[in-house]
PDB file of C-alpha atoms in Angstrom:
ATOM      1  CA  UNK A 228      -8.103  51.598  43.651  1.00 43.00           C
ATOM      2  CA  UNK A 229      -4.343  52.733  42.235  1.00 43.00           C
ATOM      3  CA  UNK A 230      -5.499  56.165  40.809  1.00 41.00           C
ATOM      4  CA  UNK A 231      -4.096  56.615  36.733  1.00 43.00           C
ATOM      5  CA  UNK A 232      -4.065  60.741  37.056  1.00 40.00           C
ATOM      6  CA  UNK A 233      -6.131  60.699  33.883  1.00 46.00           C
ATOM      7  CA  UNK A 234      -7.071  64.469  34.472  1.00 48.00           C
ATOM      8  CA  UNK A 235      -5.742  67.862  33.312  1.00 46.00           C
ATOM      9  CA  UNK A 236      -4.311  68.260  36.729  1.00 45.00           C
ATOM     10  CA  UNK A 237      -5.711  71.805  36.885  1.00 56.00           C
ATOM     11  CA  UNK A 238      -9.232  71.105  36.400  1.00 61.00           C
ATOM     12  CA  UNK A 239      -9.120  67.676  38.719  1.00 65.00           C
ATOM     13  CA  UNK A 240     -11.620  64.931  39.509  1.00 80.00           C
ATOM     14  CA  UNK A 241     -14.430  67.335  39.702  1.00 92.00           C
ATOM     15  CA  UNK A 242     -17.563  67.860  38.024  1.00 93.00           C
ATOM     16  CA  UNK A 243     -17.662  71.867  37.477  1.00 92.00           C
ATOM     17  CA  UNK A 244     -14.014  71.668  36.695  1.00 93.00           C
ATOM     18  CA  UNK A 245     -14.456  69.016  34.377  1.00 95.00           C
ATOM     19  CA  UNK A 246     -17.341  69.695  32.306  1.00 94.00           C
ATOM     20  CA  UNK A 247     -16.161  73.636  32.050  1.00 92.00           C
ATOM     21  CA  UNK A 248     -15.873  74.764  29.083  1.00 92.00           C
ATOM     22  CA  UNK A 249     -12.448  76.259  30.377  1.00 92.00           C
ATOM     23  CA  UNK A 250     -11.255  72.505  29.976  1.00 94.00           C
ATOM     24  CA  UNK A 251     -10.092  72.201  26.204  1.00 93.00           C
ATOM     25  CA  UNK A 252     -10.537  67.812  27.014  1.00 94.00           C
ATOM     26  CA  UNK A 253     -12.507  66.241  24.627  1.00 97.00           C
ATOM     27  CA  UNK A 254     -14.828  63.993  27.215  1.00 97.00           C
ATOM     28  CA  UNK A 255     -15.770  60.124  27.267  1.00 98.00           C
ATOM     29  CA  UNK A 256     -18.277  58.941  29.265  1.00 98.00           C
ATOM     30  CA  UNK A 257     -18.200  54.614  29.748  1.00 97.00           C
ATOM     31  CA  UNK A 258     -21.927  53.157  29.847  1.00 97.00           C
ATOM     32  CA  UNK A 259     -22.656  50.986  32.407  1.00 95.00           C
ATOM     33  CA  UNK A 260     -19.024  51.176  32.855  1.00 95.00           C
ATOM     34  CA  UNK A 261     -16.654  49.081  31.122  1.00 94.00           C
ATOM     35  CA  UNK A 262     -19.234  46.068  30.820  1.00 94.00           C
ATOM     36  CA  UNK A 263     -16.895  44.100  27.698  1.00 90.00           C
ATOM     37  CA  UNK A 264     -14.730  43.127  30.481  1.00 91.00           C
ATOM     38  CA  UNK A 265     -16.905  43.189  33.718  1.00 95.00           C
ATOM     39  CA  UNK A 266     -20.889  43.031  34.423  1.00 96.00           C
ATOM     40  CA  UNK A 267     -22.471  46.153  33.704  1.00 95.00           C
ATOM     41  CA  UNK A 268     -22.837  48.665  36.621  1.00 96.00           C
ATOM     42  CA  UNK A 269     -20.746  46.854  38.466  1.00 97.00           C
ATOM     43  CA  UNK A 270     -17.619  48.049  40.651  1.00 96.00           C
ATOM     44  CA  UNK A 271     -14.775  46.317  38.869  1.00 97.00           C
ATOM     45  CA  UNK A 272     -16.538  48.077  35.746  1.00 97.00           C
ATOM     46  CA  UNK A 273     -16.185  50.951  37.391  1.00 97.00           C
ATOM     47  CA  UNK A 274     -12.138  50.452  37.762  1.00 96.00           C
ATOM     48  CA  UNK A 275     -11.913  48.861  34.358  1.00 96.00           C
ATOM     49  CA  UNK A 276     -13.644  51.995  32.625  1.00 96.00           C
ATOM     50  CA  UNK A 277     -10.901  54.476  34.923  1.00 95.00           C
ATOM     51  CA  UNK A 278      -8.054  52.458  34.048  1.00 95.00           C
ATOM     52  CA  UNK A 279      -9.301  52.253  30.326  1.00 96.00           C
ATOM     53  CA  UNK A 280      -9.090  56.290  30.169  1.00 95.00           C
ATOM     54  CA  UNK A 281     -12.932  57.099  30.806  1.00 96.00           C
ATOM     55  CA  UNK A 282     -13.447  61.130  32.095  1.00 96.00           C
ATOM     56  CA  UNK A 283     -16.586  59.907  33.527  1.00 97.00           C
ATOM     57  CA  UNK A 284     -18.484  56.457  33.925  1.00 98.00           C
ATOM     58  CA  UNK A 285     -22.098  56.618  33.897  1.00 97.00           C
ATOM     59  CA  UNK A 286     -24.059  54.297  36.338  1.00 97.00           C
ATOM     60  CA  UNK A 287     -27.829  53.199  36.837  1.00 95.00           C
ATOM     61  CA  UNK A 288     -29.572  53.537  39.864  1.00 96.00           C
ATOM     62  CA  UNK A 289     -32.675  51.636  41.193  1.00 96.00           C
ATOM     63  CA  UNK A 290     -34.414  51.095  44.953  1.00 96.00           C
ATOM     64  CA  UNK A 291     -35.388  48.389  46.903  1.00 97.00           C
ATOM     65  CA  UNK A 292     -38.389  48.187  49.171  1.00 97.00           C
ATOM     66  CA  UNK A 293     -36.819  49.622  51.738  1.00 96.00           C
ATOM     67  CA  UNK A 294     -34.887  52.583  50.673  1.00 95.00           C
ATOM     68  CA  UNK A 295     -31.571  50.905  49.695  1.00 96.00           C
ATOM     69  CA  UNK A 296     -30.113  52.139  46.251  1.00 97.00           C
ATOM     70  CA  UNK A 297     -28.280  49.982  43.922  1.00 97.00           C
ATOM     71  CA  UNK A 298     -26.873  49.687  40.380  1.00 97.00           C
ATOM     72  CA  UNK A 299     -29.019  48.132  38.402  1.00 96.00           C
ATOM     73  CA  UNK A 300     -30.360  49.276  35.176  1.00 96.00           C
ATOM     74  CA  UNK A 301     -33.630  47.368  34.646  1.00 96.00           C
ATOM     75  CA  UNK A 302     -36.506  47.310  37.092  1.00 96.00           C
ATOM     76  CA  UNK A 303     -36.093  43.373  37.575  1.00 97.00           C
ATOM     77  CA  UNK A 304     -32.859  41.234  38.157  1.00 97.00           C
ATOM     78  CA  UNK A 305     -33.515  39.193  35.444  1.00 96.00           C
ATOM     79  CA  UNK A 306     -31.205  39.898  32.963  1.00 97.00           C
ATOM     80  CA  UNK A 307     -28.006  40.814  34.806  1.00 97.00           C
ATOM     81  CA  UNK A 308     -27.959  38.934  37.997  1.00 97.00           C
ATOM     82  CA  UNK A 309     -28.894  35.172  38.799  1.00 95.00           C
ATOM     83  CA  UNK A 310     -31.961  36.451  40.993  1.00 95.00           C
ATOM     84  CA  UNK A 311     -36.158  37.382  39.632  1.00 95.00           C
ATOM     85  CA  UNK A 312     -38.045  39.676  40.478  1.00 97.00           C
ATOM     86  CA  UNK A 313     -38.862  43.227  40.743  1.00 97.00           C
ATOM     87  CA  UNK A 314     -36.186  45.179  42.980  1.00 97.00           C
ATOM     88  CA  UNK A 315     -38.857  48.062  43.934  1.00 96.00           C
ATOM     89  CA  UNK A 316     -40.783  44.616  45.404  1.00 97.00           C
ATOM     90  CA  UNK A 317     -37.635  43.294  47.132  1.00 98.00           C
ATOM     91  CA  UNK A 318     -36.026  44.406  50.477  1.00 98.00           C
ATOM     92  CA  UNK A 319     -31.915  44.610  50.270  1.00 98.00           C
ATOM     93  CA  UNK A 320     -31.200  41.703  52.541  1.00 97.00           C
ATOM     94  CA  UNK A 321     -33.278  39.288  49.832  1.00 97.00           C
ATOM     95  CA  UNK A 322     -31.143  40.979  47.270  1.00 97.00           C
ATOM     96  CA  UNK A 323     -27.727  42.021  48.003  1.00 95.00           C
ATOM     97  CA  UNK A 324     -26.186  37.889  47.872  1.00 94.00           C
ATOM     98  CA  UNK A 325     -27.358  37.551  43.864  1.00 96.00           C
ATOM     99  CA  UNK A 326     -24.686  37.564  41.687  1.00 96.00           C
ATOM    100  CA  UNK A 327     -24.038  39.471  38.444  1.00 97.00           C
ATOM    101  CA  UNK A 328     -24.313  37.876  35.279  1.00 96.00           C
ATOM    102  CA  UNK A 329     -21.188  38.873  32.939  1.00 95.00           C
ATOM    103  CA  UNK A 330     -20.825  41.729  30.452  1.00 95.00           C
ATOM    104  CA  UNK A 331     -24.384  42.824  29.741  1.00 93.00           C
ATOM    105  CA  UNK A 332     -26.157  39.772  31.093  1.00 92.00           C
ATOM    106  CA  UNK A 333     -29.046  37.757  29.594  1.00 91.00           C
ATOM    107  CA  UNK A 334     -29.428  34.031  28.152  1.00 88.00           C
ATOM    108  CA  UNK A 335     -26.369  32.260  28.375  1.00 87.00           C
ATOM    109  CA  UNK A 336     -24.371  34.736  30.113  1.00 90.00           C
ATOM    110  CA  UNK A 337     -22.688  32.691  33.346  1.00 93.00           C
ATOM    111  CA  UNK A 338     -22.980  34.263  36.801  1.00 93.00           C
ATOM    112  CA  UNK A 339     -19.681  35.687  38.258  1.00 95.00           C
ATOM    113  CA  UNK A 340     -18.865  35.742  41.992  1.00 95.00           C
ATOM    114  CA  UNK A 341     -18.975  40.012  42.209  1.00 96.00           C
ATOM    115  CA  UNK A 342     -22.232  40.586  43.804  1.00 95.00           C
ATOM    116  CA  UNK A 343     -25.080  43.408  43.180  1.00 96.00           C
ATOM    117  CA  UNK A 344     -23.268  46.536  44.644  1.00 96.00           C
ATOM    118  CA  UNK A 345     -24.740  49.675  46.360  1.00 97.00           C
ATOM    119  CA  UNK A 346     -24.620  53.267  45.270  1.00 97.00           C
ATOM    120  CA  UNK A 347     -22.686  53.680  48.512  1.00 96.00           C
ATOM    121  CA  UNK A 348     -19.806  51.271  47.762  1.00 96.00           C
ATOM    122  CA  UNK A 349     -19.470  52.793  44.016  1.00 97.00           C
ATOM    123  CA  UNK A 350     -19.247  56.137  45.154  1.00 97.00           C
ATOM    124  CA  UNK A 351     -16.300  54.839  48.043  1.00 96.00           C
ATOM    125  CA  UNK A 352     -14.660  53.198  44.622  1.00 95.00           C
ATOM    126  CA  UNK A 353     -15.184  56.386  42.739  1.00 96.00           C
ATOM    127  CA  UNK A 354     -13.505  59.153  45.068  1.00 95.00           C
ATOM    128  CA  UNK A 355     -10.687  60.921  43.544  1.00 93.00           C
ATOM    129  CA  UNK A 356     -10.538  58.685  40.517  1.00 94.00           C
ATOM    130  CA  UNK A 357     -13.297  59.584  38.583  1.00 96.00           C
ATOM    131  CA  UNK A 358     -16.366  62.064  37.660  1.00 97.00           C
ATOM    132  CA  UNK A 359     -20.175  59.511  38.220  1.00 97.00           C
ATOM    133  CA  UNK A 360     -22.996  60.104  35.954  1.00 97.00           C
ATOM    134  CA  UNK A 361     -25.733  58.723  38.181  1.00 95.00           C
ATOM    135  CA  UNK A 362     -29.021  57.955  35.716  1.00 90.00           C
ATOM    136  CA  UNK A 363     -31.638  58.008  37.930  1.00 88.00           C
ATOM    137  CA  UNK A 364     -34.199  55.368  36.285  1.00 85.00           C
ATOM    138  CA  UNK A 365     -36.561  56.414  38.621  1.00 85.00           C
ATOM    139  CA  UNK A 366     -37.397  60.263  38.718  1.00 83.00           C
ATOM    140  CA  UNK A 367     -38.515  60.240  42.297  1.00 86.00           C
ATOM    141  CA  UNK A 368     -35.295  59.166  43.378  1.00 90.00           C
ATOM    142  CA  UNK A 369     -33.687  62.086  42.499  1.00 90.00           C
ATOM    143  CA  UNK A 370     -33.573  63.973  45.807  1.00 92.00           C
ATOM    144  CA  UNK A 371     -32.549  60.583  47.849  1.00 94.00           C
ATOM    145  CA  UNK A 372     -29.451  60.173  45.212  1.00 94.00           C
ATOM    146  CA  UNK A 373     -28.255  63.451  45.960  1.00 95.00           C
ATOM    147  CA  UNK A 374     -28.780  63.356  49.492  1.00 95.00           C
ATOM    148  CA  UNK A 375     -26.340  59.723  49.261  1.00 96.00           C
ATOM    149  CA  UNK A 376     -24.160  61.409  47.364  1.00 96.00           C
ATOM    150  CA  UNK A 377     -24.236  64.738  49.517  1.00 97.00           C
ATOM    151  CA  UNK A 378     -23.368  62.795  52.883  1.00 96.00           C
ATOM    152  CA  UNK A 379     -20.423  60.582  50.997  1.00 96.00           C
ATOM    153  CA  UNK A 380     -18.676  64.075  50.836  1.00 96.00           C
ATOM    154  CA  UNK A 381     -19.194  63.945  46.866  1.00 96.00           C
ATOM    155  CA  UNK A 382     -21.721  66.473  45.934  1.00 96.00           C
ATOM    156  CA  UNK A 383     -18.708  67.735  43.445  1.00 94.00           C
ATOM    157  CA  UNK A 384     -17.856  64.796  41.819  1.00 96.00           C
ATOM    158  CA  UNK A 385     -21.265  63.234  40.913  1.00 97.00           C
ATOM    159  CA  UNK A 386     -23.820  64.947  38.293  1.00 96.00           C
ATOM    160  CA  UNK A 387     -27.545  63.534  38.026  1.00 95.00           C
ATOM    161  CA  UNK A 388     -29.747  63.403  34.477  1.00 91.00           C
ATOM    162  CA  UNK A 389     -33.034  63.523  33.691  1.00 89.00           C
ATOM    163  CA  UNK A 390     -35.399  64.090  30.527  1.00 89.00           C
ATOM    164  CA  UNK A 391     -36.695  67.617  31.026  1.00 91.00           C
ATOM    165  CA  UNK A 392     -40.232  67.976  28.621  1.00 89.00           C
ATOM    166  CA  UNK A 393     -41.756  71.038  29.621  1.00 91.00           C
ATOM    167  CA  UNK A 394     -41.338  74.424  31.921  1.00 92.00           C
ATOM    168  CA  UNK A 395     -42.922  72.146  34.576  1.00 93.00           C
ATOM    169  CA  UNK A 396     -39.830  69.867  34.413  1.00 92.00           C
ATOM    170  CA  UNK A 397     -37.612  72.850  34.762  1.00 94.00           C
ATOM    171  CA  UNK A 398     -39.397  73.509  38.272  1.00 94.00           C
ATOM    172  CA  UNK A 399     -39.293  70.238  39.406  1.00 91.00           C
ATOM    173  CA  UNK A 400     -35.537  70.519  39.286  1.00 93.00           C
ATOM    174  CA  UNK A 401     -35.130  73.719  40.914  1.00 94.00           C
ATOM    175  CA  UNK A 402     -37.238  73.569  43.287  1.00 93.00           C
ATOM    176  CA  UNK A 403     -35.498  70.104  44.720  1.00 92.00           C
ATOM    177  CA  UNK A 404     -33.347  70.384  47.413  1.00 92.00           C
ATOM    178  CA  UNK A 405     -30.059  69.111  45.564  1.00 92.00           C
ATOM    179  CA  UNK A 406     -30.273  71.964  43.138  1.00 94.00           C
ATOM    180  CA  UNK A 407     -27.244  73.886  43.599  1.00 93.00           C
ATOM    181  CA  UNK A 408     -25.530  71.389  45.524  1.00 95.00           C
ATOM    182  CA  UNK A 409     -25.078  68.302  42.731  1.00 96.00           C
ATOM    183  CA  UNK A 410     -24.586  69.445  38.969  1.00 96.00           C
ATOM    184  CA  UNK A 411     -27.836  68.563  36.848  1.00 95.00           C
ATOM    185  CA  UNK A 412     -27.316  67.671  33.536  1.00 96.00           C
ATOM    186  CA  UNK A 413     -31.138  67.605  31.181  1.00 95.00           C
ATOM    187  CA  UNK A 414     -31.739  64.908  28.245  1.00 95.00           C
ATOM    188  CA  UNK A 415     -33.793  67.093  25.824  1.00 96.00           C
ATOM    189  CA  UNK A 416     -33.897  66.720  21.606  1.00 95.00           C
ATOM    190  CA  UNK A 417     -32.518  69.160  19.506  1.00 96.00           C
ATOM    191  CA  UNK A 418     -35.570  70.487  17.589  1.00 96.00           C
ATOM    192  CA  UNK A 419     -34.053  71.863  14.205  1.00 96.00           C
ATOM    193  CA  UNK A 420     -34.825  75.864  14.202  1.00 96.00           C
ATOM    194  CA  UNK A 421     -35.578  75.899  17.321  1.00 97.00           C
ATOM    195  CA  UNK A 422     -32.442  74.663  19.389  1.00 98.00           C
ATOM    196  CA  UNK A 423     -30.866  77.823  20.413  1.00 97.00           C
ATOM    197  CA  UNK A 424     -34.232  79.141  21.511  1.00 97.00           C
ATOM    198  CA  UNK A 425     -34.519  75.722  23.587  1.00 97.00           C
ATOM    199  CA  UNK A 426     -30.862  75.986  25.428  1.00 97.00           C
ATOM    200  CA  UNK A 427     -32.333  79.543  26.604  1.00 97.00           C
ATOM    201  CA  UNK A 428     -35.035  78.106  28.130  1.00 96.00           C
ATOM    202  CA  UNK A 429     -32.862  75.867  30.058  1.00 97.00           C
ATOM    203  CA  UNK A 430     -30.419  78.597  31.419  1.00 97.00           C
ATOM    204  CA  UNK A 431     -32.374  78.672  34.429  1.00 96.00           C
ATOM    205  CA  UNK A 432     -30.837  75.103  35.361  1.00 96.00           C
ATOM    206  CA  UNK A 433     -27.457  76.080  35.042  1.00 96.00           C
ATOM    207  CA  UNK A 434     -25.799  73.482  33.505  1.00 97.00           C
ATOM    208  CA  UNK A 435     -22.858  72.892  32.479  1.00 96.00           C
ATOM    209  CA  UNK A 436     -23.494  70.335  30.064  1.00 98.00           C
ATOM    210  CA  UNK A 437     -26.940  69.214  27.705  1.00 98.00           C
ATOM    211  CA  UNK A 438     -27.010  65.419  26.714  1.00 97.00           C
ATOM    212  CA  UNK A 439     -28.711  65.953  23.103  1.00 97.00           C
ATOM    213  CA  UNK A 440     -30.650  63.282  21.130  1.00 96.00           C
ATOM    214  CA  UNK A 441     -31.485  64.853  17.256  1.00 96.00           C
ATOM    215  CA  UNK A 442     -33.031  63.497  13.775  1.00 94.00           C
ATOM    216  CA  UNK A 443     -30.455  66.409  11.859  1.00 95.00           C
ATOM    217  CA  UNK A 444     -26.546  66.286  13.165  1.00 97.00           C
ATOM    218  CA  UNK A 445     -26.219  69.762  11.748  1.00 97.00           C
ATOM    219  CA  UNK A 446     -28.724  71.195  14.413  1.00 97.00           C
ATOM    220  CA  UNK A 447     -26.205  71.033  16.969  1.00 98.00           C
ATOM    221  CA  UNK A 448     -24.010  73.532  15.329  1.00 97.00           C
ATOM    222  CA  UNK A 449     -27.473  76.115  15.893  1.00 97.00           C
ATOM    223  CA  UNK A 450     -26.572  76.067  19.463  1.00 97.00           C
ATOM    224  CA  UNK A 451     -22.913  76.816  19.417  1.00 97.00           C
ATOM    225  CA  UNK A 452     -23.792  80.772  20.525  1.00 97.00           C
ATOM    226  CA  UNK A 453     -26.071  79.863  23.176  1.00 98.00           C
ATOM    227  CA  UNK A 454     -24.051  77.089  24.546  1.00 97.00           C
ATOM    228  CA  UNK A 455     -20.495  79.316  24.411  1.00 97.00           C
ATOM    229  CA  UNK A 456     -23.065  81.919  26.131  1.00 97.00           C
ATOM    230  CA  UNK A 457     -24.142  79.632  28.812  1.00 97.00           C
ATOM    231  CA  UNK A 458     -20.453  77.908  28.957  1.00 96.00           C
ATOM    232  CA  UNK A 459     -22.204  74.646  28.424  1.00 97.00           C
ATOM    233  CA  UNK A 460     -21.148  71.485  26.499  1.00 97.00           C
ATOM    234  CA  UNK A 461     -23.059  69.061  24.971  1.00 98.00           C
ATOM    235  CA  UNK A 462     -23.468  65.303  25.365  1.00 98.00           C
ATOM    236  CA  UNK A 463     -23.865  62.913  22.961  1.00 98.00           C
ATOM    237  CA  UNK A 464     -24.279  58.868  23.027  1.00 97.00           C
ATOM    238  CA  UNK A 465     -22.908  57.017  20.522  1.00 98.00           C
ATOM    239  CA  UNK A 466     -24.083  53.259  22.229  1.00 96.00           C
ATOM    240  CA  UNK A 467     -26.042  51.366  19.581  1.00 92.00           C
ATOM    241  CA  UNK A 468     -29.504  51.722  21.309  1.00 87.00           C
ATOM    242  CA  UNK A 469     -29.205  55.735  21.283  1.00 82.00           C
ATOM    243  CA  UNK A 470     -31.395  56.490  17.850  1.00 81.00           C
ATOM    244  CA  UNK A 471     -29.383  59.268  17.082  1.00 90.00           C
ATOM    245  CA  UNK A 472     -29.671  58.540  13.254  1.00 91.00           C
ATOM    246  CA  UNK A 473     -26.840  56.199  12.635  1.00 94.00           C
ATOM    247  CA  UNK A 474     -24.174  58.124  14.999  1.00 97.00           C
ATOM    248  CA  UNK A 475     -23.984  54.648  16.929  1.00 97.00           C
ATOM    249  CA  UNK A 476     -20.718  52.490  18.433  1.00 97.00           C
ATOM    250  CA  UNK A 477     -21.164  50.062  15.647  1.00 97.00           C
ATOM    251  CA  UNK A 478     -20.401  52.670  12.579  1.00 97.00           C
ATOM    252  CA  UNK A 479     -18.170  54.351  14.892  1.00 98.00           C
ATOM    253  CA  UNK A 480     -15.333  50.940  15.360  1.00 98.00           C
ATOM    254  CA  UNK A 481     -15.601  50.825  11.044  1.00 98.00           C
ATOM    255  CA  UNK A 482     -15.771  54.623  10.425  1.00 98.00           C
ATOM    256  CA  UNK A 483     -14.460  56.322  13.187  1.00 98.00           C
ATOM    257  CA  UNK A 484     -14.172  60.125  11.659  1.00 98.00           C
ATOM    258  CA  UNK A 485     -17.900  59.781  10.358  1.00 98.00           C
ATOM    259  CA  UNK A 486     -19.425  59.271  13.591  1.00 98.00           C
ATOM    260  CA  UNK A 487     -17.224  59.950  16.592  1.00 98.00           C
ATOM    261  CA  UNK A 488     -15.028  62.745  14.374  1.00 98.00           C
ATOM    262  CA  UNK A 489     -18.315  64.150  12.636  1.00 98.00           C
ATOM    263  CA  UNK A 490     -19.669  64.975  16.275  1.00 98.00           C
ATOM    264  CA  UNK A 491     -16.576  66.774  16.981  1.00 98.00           C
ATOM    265  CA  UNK A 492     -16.965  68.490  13.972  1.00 97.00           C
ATOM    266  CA  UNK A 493     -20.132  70.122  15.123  1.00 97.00           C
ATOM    267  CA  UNK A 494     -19.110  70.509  18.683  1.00 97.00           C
ATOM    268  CA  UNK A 495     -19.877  68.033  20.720  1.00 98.00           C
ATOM    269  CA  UNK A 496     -17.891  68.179  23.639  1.00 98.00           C
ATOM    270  CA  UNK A 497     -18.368  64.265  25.372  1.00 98.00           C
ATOM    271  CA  UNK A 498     -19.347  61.253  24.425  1.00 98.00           C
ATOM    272  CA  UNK A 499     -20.532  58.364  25.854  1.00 97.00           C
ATOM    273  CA  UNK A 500     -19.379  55.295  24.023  1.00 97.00           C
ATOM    274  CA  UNK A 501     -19.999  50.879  25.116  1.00 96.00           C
ATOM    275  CA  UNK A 502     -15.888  51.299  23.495  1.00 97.00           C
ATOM    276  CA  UNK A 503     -14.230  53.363  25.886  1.00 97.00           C
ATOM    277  CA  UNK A 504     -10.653  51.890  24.927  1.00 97.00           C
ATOM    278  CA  UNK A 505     -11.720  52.748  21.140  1.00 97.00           C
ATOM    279  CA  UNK A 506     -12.807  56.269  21.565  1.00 98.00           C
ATOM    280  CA  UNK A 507      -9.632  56.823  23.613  1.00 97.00           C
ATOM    281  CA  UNK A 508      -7.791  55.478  21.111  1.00 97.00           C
ATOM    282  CA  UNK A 509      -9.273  57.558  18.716  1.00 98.00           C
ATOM    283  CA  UNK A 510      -8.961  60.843  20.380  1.00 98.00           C
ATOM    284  CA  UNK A 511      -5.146  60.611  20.701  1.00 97.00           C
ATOM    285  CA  UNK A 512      -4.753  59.187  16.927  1.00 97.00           C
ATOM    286  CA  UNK A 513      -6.342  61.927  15.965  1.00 97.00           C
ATOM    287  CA  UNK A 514      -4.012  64.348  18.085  1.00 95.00           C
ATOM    288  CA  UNK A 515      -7.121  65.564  20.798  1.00 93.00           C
ATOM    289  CA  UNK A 516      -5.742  63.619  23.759  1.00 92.00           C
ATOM    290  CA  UNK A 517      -2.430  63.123  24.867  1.00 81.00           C
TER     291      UNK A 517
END
């Protein structure tokens, strides 16, 4: 893949460069890719959401039977290839000859010849060109992600999430043998009053970036000390099934400043968007990206 040098060249294609708070870049993050022009999670997605502008292009991860990973976001093939079934029920060689189903898949959506690709092959796409998000739909995957991702040489240009609920959570994580060696980035809600006390409970994880869900947009702005103090940034999603009030893509492509500039507003620092090309577009009309 022809690489588009869409980084500050002197932060690179790295996560802790990146996400640092040192980089002044406003951040989007493509879902699934760019799936309006490819199937989700799929590798020409991939390249469509780097040539489209995307900082970083978040992909789902699932396992067969036998212990090979590939992107798929929902735990049967159903809806976005032209195979059934449960993929935790399915070795890879009665898998890996489906075909994707285009953009997001479902009912009526034709089958296309790119075939269900491996975490493997995405990260071989991925090197030098862009920063992964790797959702790991399954928790207990965690550790075999980052050993994949560890061996392809790429421990600095991949970051895992997961929900963290509870101090026990915050073990979990540091206790796994990727901690230290692939960036971590937790999904937690910002509780109003109680945010700032929250993000301090997390410093133990070391992030550098919190993806945020909320009920109150001003509750982010309680964690702009802690976060500076940490030298964190936070995540939001603006994709239409997020629930973060009505911050969502949809208002976003009418309204632009009251969703996408409002988050700004109150520091958000990346967002992840189903419209990379839109949010790009947005950022440099509004003078934050060259």
């Amino acid at each position: 893949m022809q690489s588009h040098s869409i980084y500050p060249s002197e932060f690179g294609v790295s996560t802790s460069g990146l996400l640092s708070l040192s980089n002044p870049r406003i951040l989007v993050a493509a879902h699934r890719g760019a799936w309006q022009s490819a199937p989700e999670n799929s590798i020409t997605s991939l390249a469509d959401a780097v040539a489209l502008g995307a900082d970083i292009v978040e992909l789902d991860v699932r396992s067969t039977s036998d212990e090979v990973l590939v992107l798929l976001h929902d735990a049967t093939l159903d809806r976005t290839t032209n195979g059934k079934g449960t993929l935790s029920q399915l070795r890879y060689s009665e898998v890996k000859g489906f075909k994707l189903r285009s953009r997001d898949g479902g009912d009526g959506k034709t089958s296309t010849f790119l075939k269900l690709p491996t975490l493997a092959g995405a990260l071989e796409v991925a090197r030098d060109q862009v920063v992964l998000n790797i959702d790991v739909k399954d928790p207990s995957l965690m550790n075999i992600v980052a050993q994949i991702v560890i061996a392809a040489g790429m421990a600095d240009q991949v970051f895992i999430k997961a929900k963290i609920q509870s101090q026990s959570d915050i073990s979990m994580v540091r206790s796994s043998p990727f901690f230290g060696r692939v960036a971590f980035v937790p999904i937690i809600r910002a509780r109003s009053g109680f945010f700032a006390k929250d993000l301090q409970a997390l410093e133990p994880l070391r992030s550098l970036m919190y993806e945020v869900e909320f009920t109150e947009v001003e509750t982010l702005e309680e964690g702009g000390e802690e976060l500076r103090r940490q030298h964190a940034r936070l995540w939001v999603n603006t994709i239409d099934c997020s629930h973060s009030l009505d911050f969502n893509d949809h208002r976003a492509l009418i309204d632009p400043d009251a969703v996408w500039g409002r988050l700004l507003q109150v520091g958000v620092g990346a967002i992840q968007t189903d419209h990379t090309a839109k949010l790009v577009e947005y950022l440099k009309f509004t003078g934050r990206r060259d």
